[in-house]
XYZ file of C-alpha atoms in Angstrom:
319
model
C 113.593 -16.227 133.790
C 113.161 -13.192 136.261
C 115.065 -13.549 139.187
C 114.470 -11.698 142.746
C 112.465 -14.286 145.239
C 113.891 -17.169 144.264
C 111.435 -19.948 143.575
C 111.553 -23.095 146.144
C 109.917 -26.534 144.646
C 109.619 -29.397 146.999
C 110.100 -32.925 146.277
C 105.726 -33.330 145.940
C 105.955 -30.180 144.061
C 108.814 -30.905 141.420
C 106.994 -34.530 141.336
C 103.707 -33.430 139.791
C 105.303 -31.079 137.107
C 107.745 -34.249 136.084
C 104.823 -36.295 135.300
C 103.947 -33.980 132.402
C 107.873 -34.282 131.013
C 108.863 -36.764 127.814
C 112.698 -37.237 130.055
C 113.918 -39.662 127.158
C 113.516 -36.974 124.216
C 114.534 -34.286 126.837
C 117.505 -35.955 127.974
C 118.622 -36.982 124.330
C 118.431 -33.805 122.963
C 120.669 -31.982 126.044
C 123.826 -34.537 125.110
C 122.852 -33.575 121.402
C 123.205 -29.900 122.403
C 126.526 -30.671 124.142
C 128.059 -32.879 121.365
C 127.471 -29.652 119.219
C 129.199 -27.332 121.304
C 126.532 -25.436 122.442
C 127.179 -25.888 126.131
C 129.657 -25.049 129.112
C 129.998 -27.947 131.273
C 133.356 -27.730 133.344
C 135.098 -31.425 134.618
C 132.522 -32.361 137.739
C 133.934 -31.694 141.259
C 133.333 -34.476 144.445
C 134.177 -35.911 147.825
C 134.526 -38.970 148.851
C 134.252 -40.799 152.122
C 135.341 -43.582 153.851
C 133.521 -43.882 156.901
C 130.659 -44.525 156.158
C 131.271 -44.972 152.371
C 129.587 -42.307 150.460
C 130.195 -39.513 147.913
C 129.268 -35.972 146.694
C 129.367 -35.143 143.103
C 128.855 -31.399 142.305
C 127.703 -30.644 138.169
C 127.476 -27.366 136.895
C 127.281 -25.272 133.587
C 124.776 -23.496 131.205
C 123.744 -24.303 127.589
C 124.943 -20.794 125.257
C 121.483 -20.185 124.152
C 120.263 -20.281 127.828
C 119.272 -17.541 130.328
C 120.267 -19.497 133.573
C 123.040 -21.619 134.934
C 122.778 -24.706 136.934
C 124.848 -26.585 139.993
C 123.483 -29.742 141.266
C 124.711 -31.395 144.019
C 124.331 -35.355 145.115
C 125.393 -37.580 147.027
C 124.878 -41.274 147.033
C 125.923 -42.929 150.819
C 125.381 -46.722 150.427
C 125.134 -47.726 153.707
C 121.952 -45.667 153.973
C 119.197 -48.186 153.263
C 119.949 -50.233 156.086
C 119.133 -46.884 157.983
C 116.357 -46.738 156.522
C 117.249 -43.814 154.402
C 117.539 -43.193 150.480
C 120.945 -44.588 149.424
C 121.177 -41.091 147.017
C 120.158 -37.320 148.035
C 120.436 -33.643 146.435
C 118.889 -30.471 145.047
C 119.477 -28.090 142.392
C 120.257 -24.064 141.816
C 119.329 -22.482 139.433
C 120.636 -18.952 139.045
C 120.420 -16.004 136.196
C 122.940 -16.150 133.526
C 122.875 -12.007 133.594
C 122.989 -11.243 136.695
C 123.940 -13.932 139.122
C 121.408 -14.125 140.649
C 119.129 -17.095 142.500
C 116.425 -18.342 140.932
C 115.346 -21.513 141.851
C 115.915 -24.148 144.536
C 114.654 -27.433 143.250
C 114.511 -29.684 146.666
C 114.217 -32.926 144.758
C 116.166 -35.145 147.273
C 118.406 -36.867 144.124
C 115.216 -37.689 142.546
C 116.074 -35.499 139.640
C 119.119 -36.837 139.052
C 117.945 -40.586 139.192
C 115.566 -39.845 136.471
C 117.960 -38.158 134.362
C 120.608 -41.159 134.974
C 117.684 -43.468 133.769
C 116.461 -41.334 130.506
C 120.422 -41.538 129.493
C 119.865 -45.335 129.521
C 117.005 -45.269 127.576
C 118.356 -43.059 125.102
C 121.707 -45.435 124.450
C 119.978 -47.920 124.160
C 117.085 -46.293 121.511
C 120.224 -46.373 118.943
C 122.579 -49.052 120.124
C 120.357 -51.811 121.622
C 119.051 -54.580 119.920
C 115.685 -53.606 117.866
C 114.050 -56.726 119.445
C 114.839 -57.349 123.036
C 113.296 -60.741 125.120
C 115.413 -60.431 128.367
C 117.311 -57.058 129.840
C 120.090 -57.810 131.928
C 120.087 -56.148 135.246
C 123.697 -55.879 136.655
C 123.075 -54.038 140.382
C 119.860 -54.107 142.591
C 119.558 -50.834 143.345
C 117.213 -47.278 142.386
C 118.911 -47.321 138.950
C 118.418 -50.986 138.674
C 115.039 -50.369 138.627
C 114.643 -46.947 137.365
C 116.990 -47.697 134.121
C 114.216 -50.887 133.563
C 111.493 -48.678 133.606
C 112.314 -45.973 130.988
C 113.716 -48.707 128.652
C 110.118 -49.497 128.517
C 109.500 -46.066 126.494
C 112.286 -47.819 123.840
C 112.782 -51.327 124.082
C 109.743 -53.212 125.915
C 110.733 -56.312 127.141
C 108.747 -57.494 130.573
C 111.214 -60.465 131.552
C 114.676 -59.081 133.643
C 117.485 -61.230 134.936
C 119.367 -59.855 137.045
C 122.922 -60.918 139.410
C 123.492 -58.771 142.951
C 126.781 -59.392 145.229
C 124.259 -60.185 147.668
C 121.855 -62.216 147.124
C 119.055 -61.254 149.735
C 119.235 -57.976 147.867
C 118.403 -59.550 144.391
C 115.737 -61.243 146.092
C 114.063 -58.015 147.327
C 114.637 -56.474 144.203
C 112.559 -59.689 142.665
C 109.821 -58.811 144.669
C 109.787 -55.014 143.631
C 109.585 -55.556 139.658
C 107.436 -58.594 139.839
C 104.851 -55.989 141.935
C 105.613 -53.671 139.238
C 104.615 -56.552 136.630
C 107.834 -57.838 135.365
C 108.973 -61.613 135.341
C 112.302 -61.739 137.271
C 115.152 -64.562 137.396
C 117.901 -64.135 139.525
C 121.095 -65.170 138.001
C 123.621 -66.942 140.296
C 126.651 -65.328 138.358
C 127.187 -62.374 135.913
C 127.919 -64.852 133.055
C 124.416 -66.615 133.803
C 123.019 -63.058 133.043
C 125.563 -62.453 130.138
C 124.252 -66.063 128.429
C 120.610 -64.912 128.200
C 120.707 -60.964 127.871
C 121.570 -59.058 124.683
C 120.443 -56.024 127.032
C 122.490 -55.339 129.844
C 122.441 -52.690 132.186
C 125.106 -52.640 134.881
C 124.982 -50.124 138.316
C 126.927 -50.440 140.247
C 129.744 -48.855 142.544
C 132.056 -51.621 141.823
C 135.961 -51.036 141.867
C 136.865 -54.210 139.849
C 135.165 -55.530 136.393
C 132.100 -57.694 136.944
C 131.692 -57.923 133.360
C 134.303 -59.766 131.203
C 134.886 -60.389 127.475
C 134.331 -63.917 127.362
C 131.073 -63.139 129.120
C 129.440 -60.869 126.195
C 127.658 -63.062 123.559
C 127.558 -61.481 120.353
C 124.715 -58.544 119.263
C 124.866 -57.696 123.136
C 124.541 -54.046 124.131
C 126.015 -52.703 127.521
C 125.067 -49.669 129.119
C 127.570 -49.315 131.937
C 126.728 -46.153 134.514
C 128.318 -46.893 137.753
C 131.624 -46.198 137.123
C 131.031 -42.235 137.839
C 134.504 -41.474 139.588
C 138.228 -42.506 138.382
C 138.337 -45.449 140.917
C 135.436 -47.503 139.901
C 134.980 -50.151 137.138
C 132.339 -52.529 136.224
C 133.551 -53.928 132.470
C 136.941 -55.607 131.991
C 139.305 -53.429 129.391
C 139.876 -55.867 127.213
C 135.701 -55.824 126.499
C 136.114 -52.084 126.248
C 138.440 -52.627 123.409
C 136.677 -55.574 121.961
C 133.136 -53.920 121.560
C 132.134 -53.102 118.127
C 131.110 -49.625 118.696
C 131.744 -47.735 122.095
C 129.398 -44.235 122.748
C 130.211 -42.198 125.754
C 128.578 -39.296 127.281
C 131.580 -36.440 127.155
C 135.228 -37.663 125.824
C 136.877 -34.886 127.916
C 135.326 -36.804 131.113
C 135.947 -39.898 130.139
C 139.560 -38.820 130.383
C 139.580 -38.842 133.743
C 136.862 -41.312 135.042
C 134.810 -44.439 134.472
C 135.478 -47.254 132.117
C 137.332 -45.745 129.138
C 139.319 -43.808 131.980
C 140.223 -47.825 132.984
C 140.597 -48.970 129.221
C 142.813 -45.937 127.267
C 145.439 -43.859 128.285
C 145.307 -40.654 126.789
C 146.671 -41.136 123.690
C 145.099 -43.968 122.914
C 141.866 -42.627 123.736
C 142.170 -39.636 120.892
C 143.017 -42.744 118.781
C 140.231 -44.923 119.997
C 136.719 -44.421 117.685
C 135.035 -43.571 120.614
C 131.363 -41.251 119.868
C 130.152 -39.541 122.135
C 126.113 -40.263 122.973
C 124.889 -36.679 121.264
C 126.762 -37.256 117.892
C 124.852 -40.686 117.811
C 121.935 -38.696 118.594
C 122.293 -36.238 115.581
C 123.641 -38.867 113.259
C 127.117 -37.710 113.092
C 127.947 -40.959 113.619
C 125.553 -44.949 113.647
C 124.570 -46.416 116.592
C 124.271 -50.070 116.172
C 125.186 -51.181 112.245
C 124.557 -54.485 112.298
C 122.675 -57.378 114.348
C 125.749 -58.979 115.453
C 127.325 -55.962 116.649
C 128.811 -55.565 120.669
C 128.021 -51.931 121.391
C 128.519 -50.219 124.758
C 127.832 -47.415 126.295
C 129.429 -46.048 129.505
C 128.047 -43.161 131.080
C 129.497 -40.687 133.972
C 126.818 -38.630 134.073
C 126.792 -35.080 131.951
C 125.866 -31.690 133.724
C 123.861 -30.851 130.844
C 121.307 -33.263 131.817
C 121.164 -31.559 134.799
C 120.649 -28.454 133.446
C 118.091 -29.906 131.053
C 115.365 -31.269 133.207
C 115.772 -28.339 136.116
C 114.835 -25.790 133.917
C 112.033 -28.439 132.147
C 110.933 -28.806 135.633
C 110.823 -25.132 136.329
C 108.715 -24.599 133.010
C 106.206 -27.419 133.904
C 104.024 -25.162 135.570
C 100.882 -26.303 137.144
């Protein structure tokens, strides 16, 4: 990639070239690339606030056989719907790998990094799910609720959700929003409702204590957990963590330091723990789901080399 003027893509503008992207393959193939060492992703940097609640997450890195680097910034401020305003918000920069220099500003508002979030669920779920699926579990009512629905679609196709919200007038909007979409929607009054009649779950949330517990999960269940993004949040109990037949993360190294297994292991017994990361399922280093009656569960903080993938996919979707 040339650098010089660097190139500016709006939100309509990086819109139109994702339509002609496959994100599941794309996005499967960038943790593959990781889990084989052929990336630089340094620990994620953020901010958090109080008042109003909100945070900033900052990703960067390159992949080795790359000619660019890539920072992405978003934030996700949760008291922003009731402003009217997207609860998440963003861009990327893309710069030259040689020189330094600027190449791209991708303007996508967060909407790049929503999509990514979502193609990670798809792909944990293409090798640890279920192969037959008649209800998904919807933990959360939010853009990833609904987002993380859709691209299962591309691996698991299943039309009927259930899904539990701490407040219920959300859950009922977010009714109304799939069943537009065409998708039969029951709103469970607890997460063990959900837990009884999902083997799919997928929980997203910003929750600081477990809504998810071990004597919840019915056996064959799969969990795809990807709220718990920074060391303070938690949305499955430990003791499920260590239950679970198999347990897939995106990055070991992050999970040190945030998100479920940062909850469930110390370090120690983390380096102990059988714990895969998501790209060594995807090159078959290591099974996904072995056997029908097999908990599986994937918690996901969110890799910078999905970032990097789909900015420079974007950037080579030309019109």
């Amino acid at each position: 990639m040339s650098a010089g003027s660097p190139v500016i893509l709006n939100q309509t503008e990086i819109e139109s070239r994702v339509q002609k992207l496959d994100i599941v393959p794309l996005i499967g193939a960038a943790f593959a690339a990781y889990s084989r060492g052929e990336a630089v992703v340094p620990l994620p940097g953020e901010l958090i606030f109080s008042n109003p609640p909100g945070e900033t997450h900052i990703k960067y890195g390159y992949f080795t056989q790359g000619d660019t680097y890539v920072i992405k910034i978003a934030s996700g401020f949760f008291e922003n719907p009731a402003k009217g305003l997207n609860t998440s918000d963003g861009l990327m920069l893309v710069f030259s790998k040689l020189t330094g220099e600027l190449c791209a500003i991708l303007n996508d508002r967060g909407r790049l990094t929503d999509l990514r979030t979502a193609a990670a669920g798809a792909v944990a779920a293409h090798y640890m799910a279920p192969e037959t699926v008649s209800v998904i579990g919807v933990i959360g009512t939010g853009m990833q609720a609904e987002l993380q629905v859709e691209l299962l679609q591309k691996v698991r196709p299943c039309k009927n959700l259930i899904v539990w919200g701490r407040r219920s007038e959300q859950a009922q909007l977010y009714a109304q929003r799939m069943t537009a979409k065409g998708y039969q929607v029951t709103i469970a009054d607890t997460p063990a409702a959900l837990a009884q009649e999902a083997r799919l779950i997928v929980s997203s949330t910003a929750s600081r204590e477990a809504i998810l517990t071990t004597d919840m999960i019915q056996a064959g269940t799969h969990i795809t957990a990807i709220g718990a993004d920074t060391p303070e949040k938690q949305e499955l109990e430990a003791a499920l963590i260590h239950k679970a037949d198999i347990v897939v993360t995106d990055s070991r190294e992050q999970a040190r330091h945030r998100g479920e297994l940062h909850h469930a292991f110390n370090d120690a017994e983390l380096s102990a723990h059988q714990v895969y990361e998501l790209g060594e399922v995807v090159t078959g280093k290591h099974c996904g789901r072995k056997t029908s009656t097999d908990i599986t569960i994937a918690t996901l903080t969110g890799l910078a080399v999905q970032d990097i993938a789909i900015a420079t996919a974007v950037l080579n979707a030309h019109d």
